[in-house]
CSV table of C-alpha atoms in Angstrom, one decimal:
chain,number,residue,atom,x,y,z
A,76,UNK,CA,-26.4,-12.9,-14.3
A,77,UNK,CA,-27.0,-10.4,-12.0
A,78,UNK,CA,-28.6,-7.3,-13.3
A,79,UNK,CA,-27.0,-3.7,-12.6
A,80,UNK,CA,-28.3,-2.5,-9.3
A,81,UNK,CA,-29.0,0.9,-8.5
A,82,UNK,CA,-28.0,0.8,-5.1
A,83,UNK,CA,-30.1,3.0,-3.9
A,84,UNK,CA,-32.1,3.0,-0.2
A,85,UNK,CA,-34.6,5.4,0.3
A,86,UNK,CA,-35.5,6.3,3.3
A,87,UNK,CA,-39.2,4.3,4.7
A,88,UNK,CA,-40.1,7.8,6.7
A,89,UNK,CA,-39.2,10.7,4.2
A,90,UNK,CA,-37.9,9.2,1.0
A,91,UNK,CA,-34.7,10.9,0.8
A,92,UNK,CA,-31.6,8.6,0.5
A,93,UNK,CA,-30.0,6.8,3.1
A,94,UNK,CA,-26.4,6.6,3.2
A,95,UNK,CA,-23.8,4.2,5.3
A,96,UNK,CA,-22.2,5.9,8.2
A,97,UNK,CA,-18.9,5.0,8.7
A,98,UNK,CA,-17.9,3.7,12.2
A,99,UNK,CA,-21.4,2.9,13.1
A,100,UNK,CA,-22.5,0.0,10.9
A,101,UNK,CA,-25.7,1.5,9.8
A,102,UNK,CA,-27.7,3.7,7.0
A,103,UNK,CA,-29.2,7.4,8.2
A,104,UNK,CA,-31.0,9.8,6.7
A,105,UNK,CA,-29.7,13.1,6.9
A,106,UNK,CA,-33.1,14.4,6.6
A,107,UNK,CA,-35.2,13.1,8.9
A,108,UNK,CA,-32.4,11.1,11.2
A,109,UNK,CA,-33.6,7.8,10.6
A,110,UNK,CA,-31.6,4.8,11.5
A,111,UNK,CA,-31.6,1.3,10.4
A,112,UNK,CA,-28.5,-1.0,10.9
A,113,UNK,CA,-26.5,-2.7,8.1
A,114,UNK,CA,-24.3,-5.8,8.5
A,115,UNK,CA,-23.2,-7.7,11.5
A,116,UNK,CA,-22.8,-7.0,14.8
A,117,UNK,CA,-19.4,-7.5,15.9
A,118,UNK,CA,-16.1,-9.0,14.4
A,119,UNK,CA,-17.8,-13.1,14.9
A,120,UNK,CA,-20.2,-12.8,11.2
A,121,UNK,CA,-20.0,-15.6,9.1
A,122,UNK,CA,-16.6,-16.3,7.1
A,123,UNK,CA,-16.7,-15.4,3.8
A,124,UNK,CA,-16.5,-18.0,1.4
A,125,UNK,CA,-13.8,-18.6,-1.1
A,126,UNK,CA,-13.6,-19.4,-4.8
A,127,UNK,CA,-12.5,-21.8,-7.0
A,128,UNK,CA,-9.2,-20.4,-8.8
A,129,UNK,CA,-9.5,-22.5,-11.9
A,130,UNK,CA,-13.6,-22.1,-12.0
A,131,UNK,CA,-12.4,-18.0,-12.4
A,132,UNK,CA,-10.1,-18.5,-14.7
A,133,UNK,CA,-12.1,-20.5,-16.9
A,134,UNK,CA,-14.8,-18.1,-16.8
A,135,UNK,CA,-16.9,-21.3,-14.9
A,136,UNK,CA,-18.5,-19.3,-12.3
A,137,UNK,CA,-22.2,-19.3,-11.5
A,138,UNK,CA,-24.5,-16.4,-12.7
A,139,UNK,CA,-24.4,-15.5,-9.3
A,140,UNK,CA,-21.1,-14.2,-8.5
A,141,UNK,CA,-21.1,-11.9,-11.8
A,142,UNK,CA,-22.9,-8.8,-11.9
A,143,UNK,CA,-23.0,-6.5,-14.8
A,144,UNK,CA,-22.0,-3.3,-13.7
A,145,UNK,CA,-21.4,0.5,-15.8
A,146,UNK,CA,-18.5,1.7,-15.6
A,147,UNK,CA,-16.1,4.3,-17.7
A,148,UNK,CA,-12.6,4.4,-17.9
A,149,UNK,CA,-10.8,7.9,-16.7
A,150,UNK,CA,-8.7,9.0,-19.5
A,151,UNK,CA,-6.5,10.3,-17.5
A,152,UNK,CA,-5.4,7.8,-14.4
A,153,UNK,CA,-7.3,4.7,-16.4
A,154,UNK,CA,-9.6,4.3,-13.4
A,155,UNK,CA,-12.7,2.4,-13.8
A,156,UNK,CA,-15.2,4.6,-12.2
A,157,UNK,CA,-18.9,3.1,-11.4
A,158,UNK,CA,-22.1,4.9,-12.6
A,159,UNK,CA,-25.2,5.1,-10.9
A,160,UNK,CA,-28.1,5.1,-14.0
A,161,UNK,CA,-28.9,8.3,-13.3
A,162,UNK,CA,-25.8,9.8,-13.7
A,163,UNK,CA,-24.1,10.2,-16.7
A,164,UNK,CA,-20.8,12.8,-16.5
A,165,UNK,CA,-18.9,13.4,-13.4
A,166,UNK,CA,-15.3,13.3,-12.0
A,167,UNK,CA,-12.3,10.6,-11.6
A,168,UNK,CA,-11.9,10.4,-7.6
A,169,UNK,CA,-8.0,9.7,-8.2
A,170,UNK,CA,-7.3,12.8,-10.4
A,171,UNK,CA,-10.3,15.3,-11.1
A,172,UNK,CA,-10.5,14.8,-14.7
A,173,UNK,CA,-14.0,14.7,-15.8
A,174,UNK,CA,-15.2,11.6,-17.1
A,175,UNK,CA,-18.1,10.7,-19.6
A,176,UNK,CA,-20.8,7.6,-18.6
A,177,UNK,CA,-20.4,4.4,-21.0
A,178,UNK,CA,-23.4,3.6,-22.8
A,179,UNK,CA,-22.6,-0.3,-22.7
A,180,UNK,CA,-22.4,-2.4,-19.6
A,181,UNK,CA,-19.6,-5.0,-18.3
A,182,UNK,CA,-19.6,-8.1,-16.5
A,183,UNK,CA,-17.2,-8.6,-13.8
A,184,UNK,CA,-17.0,-10.9,-11.1
A,185,UNK,CA,-19.0,-10.0,-7.8
A,186,UNK,CA,-17.1,-8.7,-4.8
A,187,UNK,CA,-17.5,-11.6,-2.2
A,188,UNK,CA,-16.5,-9.0,0.8
A,189,UNK,CA,-16.4,-5.1,1.9
A,190,UNK,CA,-14.3,-3.6,4.7
A,191,UNK,CA,-16.5,-0.4,5.8
A,192,UNK,CA,-15.4,2.7,6.3
A,193,UNK,CA,-14.3,3.4,9.7
A,194,UNK,CA,-12.8,6.8,9.1
A,195,UNK,CA,-16.0,10.0,8.6
A,196,UNK,CA,-15.1,12.9,5.8
A,197,UNK,CA,-14.3,15.1,8.1
A,198,UNK,CA,-11.7,12.8,10.2
A,199,UNK,CA,-10.1,12.2,6.8
A,200,UNK,CA,-9.9,15.6,5.9
A,201,UNK,CA,-8.1,16.5,9.2
A,202,UNK,CA,-5.6,13.6,8.9
A,203,UNK,CA,-5.0,14.4,5.2
A,204,UNK,CA,-4.3,18.7,6.2
A,205,UNK,CA,-2.3,17.1,9.3
A,206,UNK,CA,0.2,15.6,7.0
A,207,UNK,CA,0.1,18.7,4.4
A,208,UNK,CA,1.2,20.5,7.9
A,209,UNK,CA,3.8,18.0,8.5
A,210,UNK,CA,5.6,18.4,5.1
A,211,UNK,CA,8.7,21.2,4.9
A,212,UNK,CA,8.2,23.1,1.8
A,213,UNK,CA,4.7,22.5,1.0
A,214,UNK,CA,2.9,25.6,-0.3
A,215,UNK,CA,0.6,27.2,2.6
A,216,UNK,CA,-1.7,28.2,-0.3
A,217,UNK,CA,-1.9,24.7,-0.9
A,218,UNK,CA,-3.2,23.7,2.8
A,219,UNK,CA,-5.4,26.3,3.2
A,220,UNK,CA,-6.9,25.5,-0.4
A,221,UNK,CA,-7.3,21.5,0.4
A,222,UNK,CA,-8.4,22.5,4.2
A,223,UNK,CA,-11.1,24.9,2.5
A,224,UNK,CA,-11.5,23.3,-1.1
A,225,UNK,CA,-14.0,20.3,-2.3
A,226,UNK,CA,-15.0,17.6,-0.1
A,227,UNK,CA,-13.2,14.6,0.2
A,228,UNK,CA,-14.5,11.7,-2.0
A,229,UNK,CA,-15.3,8.1,-0.1
A,230,UNK,CA,-14.3,4.8,-3.2
A,231,UNK,CA,-14.4,1.5,-2.5
A,232,UNK,CA,-11.0,-0.1,-4.1
A,233,UNK,CA,-10.7,-3.0,-5.7
A,234,UNK,CA,-8.2,-6.1,-4.4
A,235,UNK,CA,-8.1,-9.7,-4.8
A,236,UNK,CA,-7.0,-12.2,-2.0
A,237,UNK,CA,-5.2,-15.6,-2.7
A,238,UNK,CA,-5.3,-18.5,-0.8
A,239,UNK,CA,-2.7,-21.8,-1.8
A,240,UNK,CA,-1.3,-24.7,-0.4
A,241,UNK,CA,2.5,-25.1,-1.3
A,242,UNK,CA,5.0,-27.9,-1.5
A,243,UNK,CA,8.7,-26.6,-2.3
A,244,UNK,CA,11.9,-29.0,-2.7
A,245,UNK,CA,15.1,-27.6,-2.7
A,246,UNK,CA,18.8,-28.1,-3.6
A,247,UNK,CA,21.6,-26.2,-2.2
A,248,UNK,CA,24.9,-25.6,0.3
A,249,UNK,CA,25.4,-25.1,3.6
A,250,UNK,CA,28.6,-22.8,4.3
A,251,UNK,CA,29.5,-23.0,8.1
A,252,UNK,CA,32.3,-20.3,8.5
A,253,UNK,CA,35.6,-20.9,10.2
A,254,UNK,CA,38.6,-19.4,10.9
A,255,UNK,CA,41.9,-20.1,10.3
A,256,UNK,CA,45.5,-18.6,12.1
A,257,UNK,CA,47.6,-17.1,9.4
A,258,UNK,CA,51.6,-15.8,10.3
A,259,UNK,CA,52.1,-12.6,8.3
A,260,UNK,CA,54.6,-10.2,7.7
A,261,UNK,CA,53.5,-6.4,9.0
A,262,UNK,CA,55.6,-3.2,9.3
A,263,UNK,CA,55.3,-0.7,12.2
A,264,UNK,CA,55.6,3.0,12.1
A,265,UNK,CA,59.4,2.8,12.5
A,266,UNK,CA,59.9,1.0,9.6
A,267,UNK,CA,60.7,-2.2,11.2
A,268,UNK,CA,59.2,-6.0,9.5
A,269,UNK,CA,57.8,-8.0,12.1
A,270,UNK,CA,55.7,-11.3,12.1
A,271,UNK,CA,52.4,-11.5,13.7
A,272,UNK,CA,49.2,-13.8,13.9
A,273,UNK,CA,45.6,-13.0,12.3
A,274,UNK,CA,42.6,-14.8,12.2
A,275,UNK,CA,41.2,-15.5,8.9
A,276,UNK,CA,37.6,-16.3,7.9
A,277,UNK,CA,36.9,-19.5,5.9
A,278,UNK,CA,33.8,-21.2,4.9
A,279,UNK,CA,33.2,-24.8,4.7
A,280,UNK,CA,30.4,-25.7,2.4
A,281,UNK,CA,28.4,-29.0,2.3
A,282,UNK,CA,25.6,-29.7,-0.3
A,283,UNK,CA,21.7,-30.2,1.3
A,284,UNK,CA,18.5,-30.8,0.0
A,285,UNK,CA,15.1,-30.6,1.6
A,286,UNK,CA,11.5,-29.7,1.4
A,287,UNK,CA,9.4,-27.0,3.0
A,288,UNK,CA,6.0,-26.4,3.0
A,289,UNK,CA,3.7,-23.3,3.2
A,290,UNK,CA,0.1,-22.1,3.5
A,291,UNK,CA,-0.7,-18.7,2.6
A,292,UNK,CA,-4.0,-16.9,3.3
A,293,UNK,CA,-5.3,-13.9,2.0
A,294,UNK,CA,-2.3,-12.4,-0.1
A,295,UNK,CA,-3.5,-9.3,-1.2
A,296,UNK,CA,-2.9,-7.9,-4.8
A,297,UNK,CA,-4.3,-4.4,-5.6
A,298,UNK,CA,-7.0,-5.3,-8.4
A,299,UNK,CA,-6.7,-1.7,-9.9
A,300,UNK,CA,-3.7,0.9,-11.5
A,301,UNK,CA,-5.0,4.0,-11.3
A,302,UNK,CA,-2.9,5.0,-8.1
A,303,UNK,CA,0.8,4.0,-8.5
A,304,UNK,CA,1.8,0.9,-6.6
A,305,UNK,CA,4.1,3.2,-4.1
A,306,UNK,CA,0.1,5.1,-2.8
A,307,UNK,CA,-1.2,1.9,-2.0
A,308,UNK,CA,1.8,0.3,-0.2
A,309,UNK,CA,2.1,3.1,2.0
A,310,UNK,CA,-1.5,2.7,2.9
A,311,UNK,CA,-1.3,-0.7,4.2
A,312,UNK,CA,-1.6,-2.8,6.6
A,313,UNK,CA,-5.2,-3.5,5.9
A,314,UNK,CA,-7.1,-5.3,8.5
A,315,UNK,CA,-8.8,-7.8,6.9
A,316,UNK,CA,-10.7,-9.2,9.9
A,317,UNK,CA,-13.1,-6.3,9.6
A,318,UNK,CA,-13.9,-7.8,6.4
A,319,UNK,CA,-18.1,-8.3,5.7
A,320,UNK,CA,-20.0,-10.2,3.5
A,321,UNK,CA,-20.7,-8.3,0.4
A,322,UNK,CA,-24.2,-6.2,0.9
A,323,UNK,CA,-25.0,-2.8,-1.5
A,324,UNK,CA,-25.7,-1.2,1.6
A,325,UNK,CA,-22.0,-0.3,2.5
A,326,UNK,CA,-22.0,1.5,-0.5
A,327,UNK,CA,-24.8,3.8,0.0
A,328,UNK,CA,-23.3,7.3,-0.4
A,329,UNK,CA,-19.9,6.1,-1.7
A,330,UNK,CA,-18.6,4.9,-5.4
A,331,UNK,CA,-16.8,1.8,-5.8
A,332,UNK,CA,-13.6,1.3,-8.8
A,333,UNK,CA,-14.0,-1.3,-11.0
A,334,UNK,CA,-11.3,-4.1,-11.3
A,335,UNK,CA,-8.4,-3.9,-14.6
A,336,UNK,CA,-6.0,-6.3,-12.8
A,337,UNK,CA,-7.6,-9.4,-14.3
A,338,UNK,CA,-7.6,-12.7,-12.1
A,339,UNK,CA,-4.4,-14.4,-14.0
A,340,UNK,CA,-2.6,-10.8,-13.5
A,341,UNK,CA,-3.1,-11.1,-9.9
A,342,UNK,CA,-2.1,-14.2,-9.5
A,343,UNK,CA,0.7,-13.7,-11.3
A,344,UNK,CA,1.5,-11.0,-8.6
A,345,UNK,CA,0.3,-13.6,-5.8
A,346,UNK,CA,3.0,-16.2,-7.1
A,347,UNK,CA,5.8,-13.3,-7.1
A,348,UNK,CA,5.3,-12.8,-3.1
A,349,UNK,CA,4.7,-16.4,-2.4
A,350,UNK,CA,7.9,-17.2,-3.8
A,351,UNK,CA,9.9,-14.6,-2.3
A,352,UNK,CA,8.2,-16.2,1.3
A,353,UNK,CA,9.3,-19.4,0.1
A,354,UNK,CA,13.0,-18.8,-0.3
A,355,UNK,CA,12.9,-17.4,2.9
A,356,UNK,CA,11.6,-20.0,4.4
A,357,UNK,CA,14.2,-22.7,2.3
A,358,UNK,CA,17.3,-20.5,3.7
A,359,UNK,CA,15.7,-20.8,7.5
A,360,UNK,CA,15.7,-24.3,6.7
A,361,UNK,CA,19.1,-24.9,4.9
A,362,UNK,CA,20.9,-22.9,8.0
A,363,UNK,CA,24.3,-22.4,8.6
A,364,UNK,CA,26.1,-18.9,8.2
A,365,UNK,CA,25.4,-18.8,4.6
A,366,UNK,CA,22.9,-20.3,2.4
A,367,UNK,CA,23.0,-21.1,-1.4
A,368,UNK,CA,19.8,-21.8,-2.9
A,369,UNK,CA,20.5,-24.0,-6.3
A,370,UNK,CA,16.9,-24.7,-7.5
A,371,UNK,CA,13.5,-24.7,-5.8
A,372,UNK,CA,10.4,-26.3,-7.3
A,373,UNK,CA,7.2,-25.8,-5.9
A,374,UNK,CA,3.9,-27.5,-6.3
A,375,UNK,CA,0.5,-25.4,-6.1
A,376,UNK,CA,-2.6,-26.6,-4.9
A,377,UNK,CA,-5.7,-25.7,-3.4
A,378,UNK,CA,-5.8,-22.2,-4.9
A,379,UNK,CA,-8.8,-19.6,-4.0
A,380,UNK,CA,-9.7,-16.4,-4.4
A,381,UNK,CA,-11.9,-13.5,-3.3
A,382,UNK,CA,-13.0,-10.1,-4.8
A,383,UNK,CA,-12.9,-8.0,-1.8
A,384,UNK,CA,-13.6,-4.3,-1.8
A,385,UNK,CA,-11.2,-1.4,0.6
A,386,UNK,CA,-12.0,1.9,1.7
A,387,UNK,CA,-10.0,4.9,0.1
A,388,UNK,CA,-10.8,8.7,1.0
A,389,UNK,CA,-9.5,10.3,-1.7
A,390,UNK,CA,-9.2,14.2,-3.0
A,391,UNK,CA,-7.7,15.7,-5.8
A,392,UNK,CA,-6.8,19.4,-6.4
A,393,UNK,CA,-6.0,21.6,-9.4
A,394,UNK,CA,-3.7,24.5,-7.3
A,395,UNK,CA,-1.9,27.1,-10.1
A,396,UNK,CA,-2.2,24.5,-12.9
A,397,UNK,CA,-0.6,21.4,-11.2
A,398,UNK,CA,-3.0,18.8,-10.0
A,399,UNK,CA,-2.2,17.2,-6.4
A,400,UNK,CA,-4.1,13.7,-5.4
A,401,UNK,CA,-4.0,12.7,-1.9
A,402,UNK,CA,-5.7,8.8,-0.2
A,403,UNK,CA,-6.4,7.9,3.1
A,404,UNK,CA,-6.6,4.8,4.5
A,405,UNK,CA,-10.9,4.9,5.3
A,406,UNK,CA,-9.7,2.3,8.3
A,407,UNK,CA,-6.5,3.8,9.5
A,408,UNK,CA,-6.2,7.3,8.3
A,409,UNK,CA,-2.6,6.6,6.9
A,410,UNK,CA,-2.2,9.4,4.3
A,411,UNK,CA,0.0,9.3,0.9
A,412,UNK,CA,0.0,12.1,-1.6
A,413,UNK,CA,2.3,13.9,-4.1
A,414,UNK,CA,5.0,16.1,-1.9
A,415,UNK,CA,4.4,19.3,-3.1
A,416,UNK,CA,7.0,21.8,-2.7
A,417,UNK,CA,7.0,25.8,-2.5
A,418,UNK,CA,9.8,27.3,-4.6
A,419,UNK,CA,9.9,30.5,-2.1
A,420,UNK,CA,10.0,28.4,0.8
A,421,UNK,CA,12.9,26.7,-0.7
A,422,UNK,CA,14.8,29.8,-1.7
A,423,UNK,CA,14.1,31.2,1.6
A,424,UNK,CA,15.6,28.3,3.4
A,425,UNK,CA,18.7,28.5,1.5
A,426,UNK,CA,19.5,32.5,2.2
A,427,UNK,CA,18.7,31.5,5.7
A,428,UNK,CA,21.0,28.5,5.4
A,429,UNK,CA,23.7,31.1,3.7
A,430,UNK,CA,23.2,33.6,6.1
A,431,UNK,CA,24.0,31.1,8.9
A,432,UNK,CA,27.0,30.0,7.1
A,433,UNK,CA,28.5,33.0,6.6
A,434,UNK,CA,27.6,33.9,10.4
A,435,UNK,CA,29.5,31.3,11.6
A,436,UNK,CA,32.5,31.7,9.0
A,437,UNK,CA,33.0,35.5,10.4
A,438,UNK,CA,32.7,34.2,14.3
A,439,UNK,CA,35.2,31.8,13.9
A,440,UNK,CA,37.6,34.7,11.5
A,441,UNK,CA,37.1,36.6,14.6
A,442,UNK,CA,37.7,34.1,17.5
A,443,UNK,CA,41.0,33.6,15.8
A,444,UNK,CA,41.8,37.1,15.4
A,445,UNK,CA,41.1,37.9,18.8
A,446,UNK,CA,43.0,34.9,20.2
A,447,UNK,CA,45.9,35.8,18.0
A,448,UNK,CA,45.3,39.5,19.3
A,449,UNK,CA,46.2,37.8,22.6
A,450,UNK,CA,48.7,36.0,21.7
A,451,UNK,CA,50.6,38.9,20.6
A,452,UNK,CA,50.0,40.6,23.7
A,453,UNK,CA,51.5,38.3,25.9
C-alpha cells in the first residue's frame, strides 16, 4: 500500500515551494525563478496502462495501485476534498463551504493518468468574467465582485475511463416505405364533389436478424457528484490525448478531489452509453426506411479501466446572501456556472418593452387617424 504523500516540492536553490506552471510542463519557484521540467516533452509519451476491471471490482489490485490519502467530505455539495498533512481546515473549492479535515485516512485506487492544466489562473478568470459579461440580466455587482474577488482555485476532478470489446446479436424488422394511389372524393370551394387521386404512404415490414461488434475506447465517466451533471457535460469535450502518466509533480500548487462514484457504479453508467451506441449500430445495420428492434443480446469482454484526473478551475462566491459557483475547463476555457439574475435589470427591460409597445400602438393609431383625415379630405 502506498503511504500518503505530502506532494511537497521544495526548491533546491532557496527552499521555497515549487508549483506546476500550466501550459509549460515545468515546476517553477516564484521566489527565485528556478525551473525544473516535468512530464513528457511532447504528445508521444508512453501509453498509460489499463487495469483489469474484474481485479479492481474484487479489490485484487496490487498495493502499488492503491494509495492512502486524507479526504474530507464537504457537508454542502459532497465533494471529497484532499488535504495536505499540515492543513486542518479549508474551503470547498466548489461551493466555498468551510471543511474541517478528518483525522483518518482512506484507501483509493491511485490515478493512472492526469491531464495537466493548460490555462493559467488569470486566463481562467478572464474566461469566467467574459462569460458573465455576455449574460443578459446578470447583476453588474456580481461581475465586479467576481473580477476583484477571491482567486480561482485549480482542482483536479476524478474520472473513470472504460474500454470494452462488445459483440451483439439482434432481431427486429426492416420497414420499406412505398406509396399506393387511392381515389378519394373531395369537395371544391363551390361545394361540388370531385374524384381525386392521392398518394398514401405504406410500410412493408421484413423480419431481420444480425450481428454487430464495436470496441469502446476510453468511455469517460465522472467519478464525483460534487457538481451537477449539467456542469460537467457543459465542460466537454476533453482532450484525452494530452493525458500524462500520473506524477504528483502535476499537482504541485493544485488540489485533487477524491472519487465518490465507485468502480461498479461507474461501469454501469458507461454501459448505458455503450448500449445507446450499440442500438445506433443496430439501426444502421438493419437499414431501410424504418427500423424496429425486438431484442439485443450483448456480450462484453476485455473490460479495463483507468482512474484519471482532469483539470478544472473553480470559483465560488457569496453575493448578497446567495452562493454562485463557476467552473472553467482547464484545457479549453469552456465556462459553466449558475446563472445569476438581476431583478432591477429585468424590471427595467419590462418597462422599456412596455414603453416601446405603447409607442408602437400610438404610432399605428396616429397613422390610421391621418389616413382617415386624408380620406375625408378627398
